mmCIF file with all atom_site columns, C-alpha atoms in Angstrom:
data_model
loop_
_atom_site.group_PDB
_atom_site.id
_atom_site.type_symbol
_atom_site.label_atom_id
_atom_site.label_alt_id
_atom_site.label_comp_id
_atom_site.label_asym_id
_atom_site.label_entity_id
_atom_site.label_seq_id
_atom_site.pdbx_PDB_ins_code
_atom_site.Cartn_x
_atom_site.Cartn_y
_atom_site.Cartn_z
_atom_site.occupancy
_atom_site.B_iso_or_equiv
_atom_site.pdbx_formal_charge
_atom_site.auth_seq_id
_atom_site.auth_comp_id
_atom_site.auth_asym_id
_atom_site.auth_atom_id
_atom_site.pdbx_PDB_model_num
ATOM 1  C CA . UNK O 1 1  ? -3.909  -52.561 -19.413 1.00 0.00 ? 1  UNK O CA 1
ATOM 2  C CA . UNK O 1 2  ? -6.981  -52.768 -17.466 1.00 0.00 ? 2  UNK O CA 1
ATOM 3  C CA . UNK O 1 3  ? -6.438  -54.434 -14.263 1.00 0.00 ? 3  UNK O CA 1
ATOM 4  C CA . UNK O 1 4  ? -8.487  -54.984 -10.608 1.00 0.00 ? 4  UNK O CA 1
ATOM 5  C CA . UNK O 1 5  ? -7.414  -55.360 -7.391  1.00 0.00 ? 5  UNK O CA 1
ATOM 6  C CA . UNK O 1 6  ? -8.440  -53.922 -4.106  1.00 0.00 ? 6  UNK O CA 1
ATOM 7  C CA . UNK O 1 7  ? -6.272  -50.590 -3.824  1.00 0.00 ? 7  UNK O CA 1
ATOM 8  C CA . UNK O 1 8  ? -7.278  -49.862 -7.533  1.00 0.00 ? 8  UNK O CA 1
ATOM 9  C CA . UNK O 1 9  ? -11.032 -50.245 -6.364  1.00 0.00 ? 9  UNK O CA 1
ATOM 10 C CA . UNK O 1 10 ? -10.502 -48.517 -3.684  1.00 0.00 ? 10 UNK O CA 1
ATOM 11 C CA . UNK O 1 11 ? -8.998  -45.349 -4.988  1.00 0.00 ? 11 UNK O CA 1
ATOM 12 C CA . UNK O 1 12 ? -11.231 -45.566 -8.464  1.00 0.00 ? 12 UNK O CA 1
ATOM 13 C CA . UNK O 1 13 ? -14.532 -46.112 -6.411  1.00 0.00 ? 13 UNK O CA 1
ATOM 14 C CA . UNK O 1 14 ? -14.241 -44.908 -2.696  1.00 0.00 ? 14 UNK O CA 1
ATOM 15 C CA . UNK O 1 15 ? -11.656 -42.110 -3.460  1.00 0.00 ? 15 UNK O CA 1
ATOM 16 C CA . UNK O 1 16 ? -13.475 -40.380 -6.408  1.00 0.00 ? 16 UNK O CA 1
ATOM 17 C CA . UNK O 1 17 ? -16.628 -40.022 -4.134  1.00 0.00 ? 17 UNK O CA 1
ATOM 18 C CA . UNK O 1 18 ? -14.823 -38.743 -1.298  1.00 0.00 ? 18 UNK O CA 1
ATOM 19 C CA . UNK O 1 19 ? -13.139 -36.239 -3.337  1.00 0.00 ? 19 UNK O CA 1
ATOM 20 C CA . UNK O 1 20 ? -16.671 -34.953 -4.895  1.00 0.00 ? 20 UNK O CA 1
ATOM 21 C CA . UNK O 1 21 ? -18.017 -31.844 -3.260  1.00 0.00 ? 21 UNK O CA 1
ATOM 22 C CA . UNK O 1 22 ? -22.003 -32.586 -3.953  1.00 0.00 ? 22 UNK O CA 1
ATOM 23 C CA . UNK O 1 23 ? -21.364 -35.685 -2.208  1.00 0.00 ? 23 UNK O CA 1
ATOM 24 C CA . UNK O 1 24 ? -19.294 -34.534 0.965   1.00 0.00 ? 24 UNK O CA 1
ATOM 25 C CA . UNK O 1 25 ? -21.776 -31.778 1.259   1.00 0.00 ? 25 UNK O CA 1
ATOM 26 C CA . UNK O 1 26 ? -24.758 -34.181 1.658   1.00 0.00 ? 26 UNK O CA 1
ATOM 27 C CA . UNK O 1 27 ? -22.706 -36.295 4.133   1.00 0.00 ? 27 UNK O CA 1
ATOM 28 C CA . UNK O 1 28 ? -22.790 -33.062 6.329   1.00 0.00 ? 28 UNK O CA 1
ATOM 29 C CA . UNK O 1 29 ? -26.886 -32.628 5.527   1.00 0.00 ? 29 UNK O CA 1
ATOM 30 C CA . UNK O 1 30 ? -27.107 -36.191 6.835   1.00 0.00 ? 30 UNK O CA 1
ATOM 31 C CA . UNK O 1 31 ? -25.533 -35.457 10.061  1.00 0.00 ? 31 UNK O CA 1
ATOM 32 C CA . UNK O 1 32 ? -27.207 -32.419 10.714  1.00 0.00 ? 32 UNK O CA 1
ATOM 33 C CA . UNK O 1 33 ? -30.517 -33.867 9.600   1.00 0.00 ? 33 UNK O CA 1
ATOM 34 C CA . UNK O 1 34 ? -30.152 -37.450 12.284  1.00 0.00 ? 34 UNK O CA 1
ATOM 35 C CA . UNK O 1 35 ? -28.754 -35.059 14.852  1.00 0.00 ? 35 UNK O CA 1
ATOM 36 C CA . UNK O 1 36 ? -31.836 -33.358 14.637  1.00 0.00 ? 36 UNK O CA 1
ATOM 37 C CA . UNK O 1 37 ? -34.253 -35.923 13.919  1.00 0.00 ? 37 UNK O CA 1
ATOM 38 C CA . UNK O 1 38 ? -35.643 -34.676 10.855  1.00 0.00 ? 38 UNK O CA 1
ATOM 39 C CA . UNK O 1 39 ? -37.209 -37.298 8.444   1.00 0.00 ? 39 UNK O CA 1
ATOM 40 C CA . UNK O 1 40 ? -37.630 -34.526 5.615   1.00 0.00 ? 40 UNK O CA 1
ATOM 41 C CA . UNK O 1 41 ? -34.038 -33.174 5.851   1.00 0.00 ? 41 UNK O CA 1
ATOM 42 C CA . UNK O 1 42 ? -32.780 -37.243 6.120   1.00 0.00 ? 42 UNK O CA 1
ATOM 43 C CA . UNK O 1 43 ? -34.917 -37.558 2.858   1.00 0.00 ? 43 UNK O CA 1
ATOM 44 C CA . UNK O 1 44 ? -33.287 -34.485 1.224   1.00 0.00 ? 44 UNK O CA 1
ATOM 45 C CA . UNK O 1 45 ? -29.609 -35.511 2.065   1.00 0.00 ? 45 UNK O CA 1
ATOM 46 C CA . UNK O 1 46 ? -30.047 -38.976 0.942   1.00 0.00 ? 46 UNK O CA 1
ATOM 47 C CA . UNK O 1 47 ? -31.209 -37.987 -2.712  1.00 0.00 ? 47 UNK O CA 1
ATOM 48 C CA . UNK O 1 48 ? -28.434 -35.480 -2.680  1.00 0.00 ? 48 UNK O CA 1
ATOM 49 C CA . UNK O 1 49 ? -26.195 -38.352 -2.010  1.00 0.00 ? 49 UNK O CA 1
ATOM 50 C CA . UNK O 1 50 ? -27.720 -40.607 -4.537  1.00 0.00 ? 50 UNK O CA 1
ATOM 51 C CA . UNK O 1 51 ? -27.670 -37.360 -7.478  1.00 0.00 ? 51 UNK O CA 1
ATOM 52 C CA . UNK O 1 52 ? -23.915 -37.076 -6.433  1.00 0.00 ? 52 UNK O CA 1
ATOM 53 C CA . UNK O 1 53 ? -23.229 -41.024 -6.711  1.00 0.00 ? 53 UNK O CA 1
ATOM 54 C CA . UNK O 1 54 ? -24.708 -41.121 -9.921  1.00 0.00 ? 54 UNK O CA 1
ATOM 55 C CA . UNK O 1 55 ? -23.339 -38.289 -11.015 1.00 0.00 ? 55 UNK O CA 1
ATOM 56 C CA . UNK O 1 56 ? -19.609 -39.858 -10.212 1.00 0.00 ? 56 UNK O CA 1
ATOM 57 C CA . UNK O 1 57 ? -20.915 -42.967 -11.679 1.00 0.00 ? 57 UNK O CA 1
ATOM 58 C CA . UNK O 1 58 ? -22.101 -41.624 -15.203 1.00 0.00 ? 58 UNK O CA 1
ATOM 59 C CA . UNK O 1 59 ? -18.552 -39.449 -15.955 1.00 0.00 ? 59 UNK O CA 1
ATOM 60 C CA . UNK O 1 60 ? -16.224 -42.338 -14.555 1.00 0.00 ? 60 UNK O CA 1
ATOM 61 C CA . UNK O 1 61 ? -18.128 -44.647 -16.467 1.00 0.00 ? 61 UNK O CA 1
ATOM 62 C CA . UNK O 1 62 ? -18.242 -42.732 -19.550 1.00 0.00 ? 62 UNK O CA 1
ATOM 63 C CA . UNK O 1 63 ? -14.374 -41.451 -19.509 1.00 0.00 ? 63 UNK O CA 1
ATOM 64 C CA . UNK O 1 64 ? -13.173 -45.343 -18.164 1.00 0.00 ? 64 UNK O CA 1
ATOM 65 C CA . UNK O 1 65 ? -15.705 -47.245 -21.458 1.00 0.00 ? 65 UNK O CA 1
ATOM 66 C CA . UNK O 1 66 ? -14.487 -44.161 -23.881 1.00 0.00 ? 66 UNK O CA 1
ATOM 67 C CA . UNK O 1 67 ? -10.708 -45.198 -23.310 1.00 0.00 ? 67 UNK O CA 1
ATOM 68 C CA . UNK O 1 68 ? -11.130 -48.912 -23.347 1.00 0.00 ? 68 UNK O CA 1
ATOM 69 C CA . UNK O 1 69 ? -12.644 -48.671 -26.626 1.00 0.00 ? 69 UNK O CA 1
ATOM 70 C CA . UNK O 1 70 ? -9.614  -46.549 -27.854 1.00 0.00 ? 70 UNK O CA 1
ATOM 71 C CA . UNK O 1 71 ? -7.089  -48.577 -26.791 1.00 0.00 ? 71 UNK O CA 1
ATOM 72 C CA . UNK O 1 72 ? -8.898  -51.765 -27.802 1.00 0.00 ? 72 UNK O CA 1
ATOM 73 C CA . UNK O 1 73 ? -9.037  -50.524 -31.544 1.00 0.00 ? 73 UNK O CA 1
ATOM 74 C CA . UNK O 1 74 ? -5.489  -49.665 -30.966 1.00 0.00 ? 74 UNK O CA 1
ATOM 75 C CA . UNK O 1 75 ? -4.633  -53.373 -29.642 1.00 0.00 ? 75 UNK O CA 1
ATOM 76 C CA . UNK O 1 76 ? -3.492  -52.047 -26.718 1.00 0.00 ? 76 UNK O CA 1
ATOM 77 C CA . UNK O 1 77 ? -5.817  -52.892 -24.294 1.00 0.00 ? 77 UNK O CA 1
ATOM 78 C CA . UNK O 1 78 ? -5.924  -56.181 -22.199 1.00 0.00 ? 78 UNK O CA 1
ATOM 79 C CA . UNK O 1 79 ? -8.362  -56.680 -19.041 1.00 0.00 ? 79 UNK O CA 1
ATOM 80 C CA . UNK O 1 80 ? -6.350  -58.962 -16.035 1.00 0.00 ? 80 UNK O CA 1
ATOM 81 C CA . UNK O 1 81 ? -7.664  -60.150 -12.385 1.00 0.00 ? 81 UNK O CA 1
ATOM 82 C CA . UNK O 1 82 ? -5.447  -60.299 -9.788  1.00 0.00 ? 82 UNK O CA 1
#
């Protein structure tokens, strides 16, 4: 069953970036860069953020849609709010 709720969305969302390496690393390029002041380094970090968001985005997306679609020809799938 596909559900929602905030821990879910926290732990599918928040915890899957945290846990990416691409993405912590340009967290720690950030720093460095505003510590420093440097507007090109700021620029670099922030696209390596947004490559490794996107990159999370595309696979969860594309693993989460694959099973949905198995389990809905199955009849086993169900979406609920809470």
């Amino acid at each position: 069953m596909l559900s929602f709720n905030q821990d879910k969305i926290y732990t599918e969302i928040y915890g899957l970036r945290q846990k990416n390496e691409l993405y912590n690393d340009g967290l720690k390029e950030l720093e460095v860069a505003v510590k420093n002041n440097d507007h090109n380094d700021i620029s670099d970090a922030i696209t390596t953020l947004e490559t490794a968001t996107i990159d999370i985005t595309y696979h969860k997306g594309f693993q989460d849609g694959m099973q949905f679609i198995l389990n809905t020809l199955n009849g086993t799938e169900a979406i609920e709010f809470k």
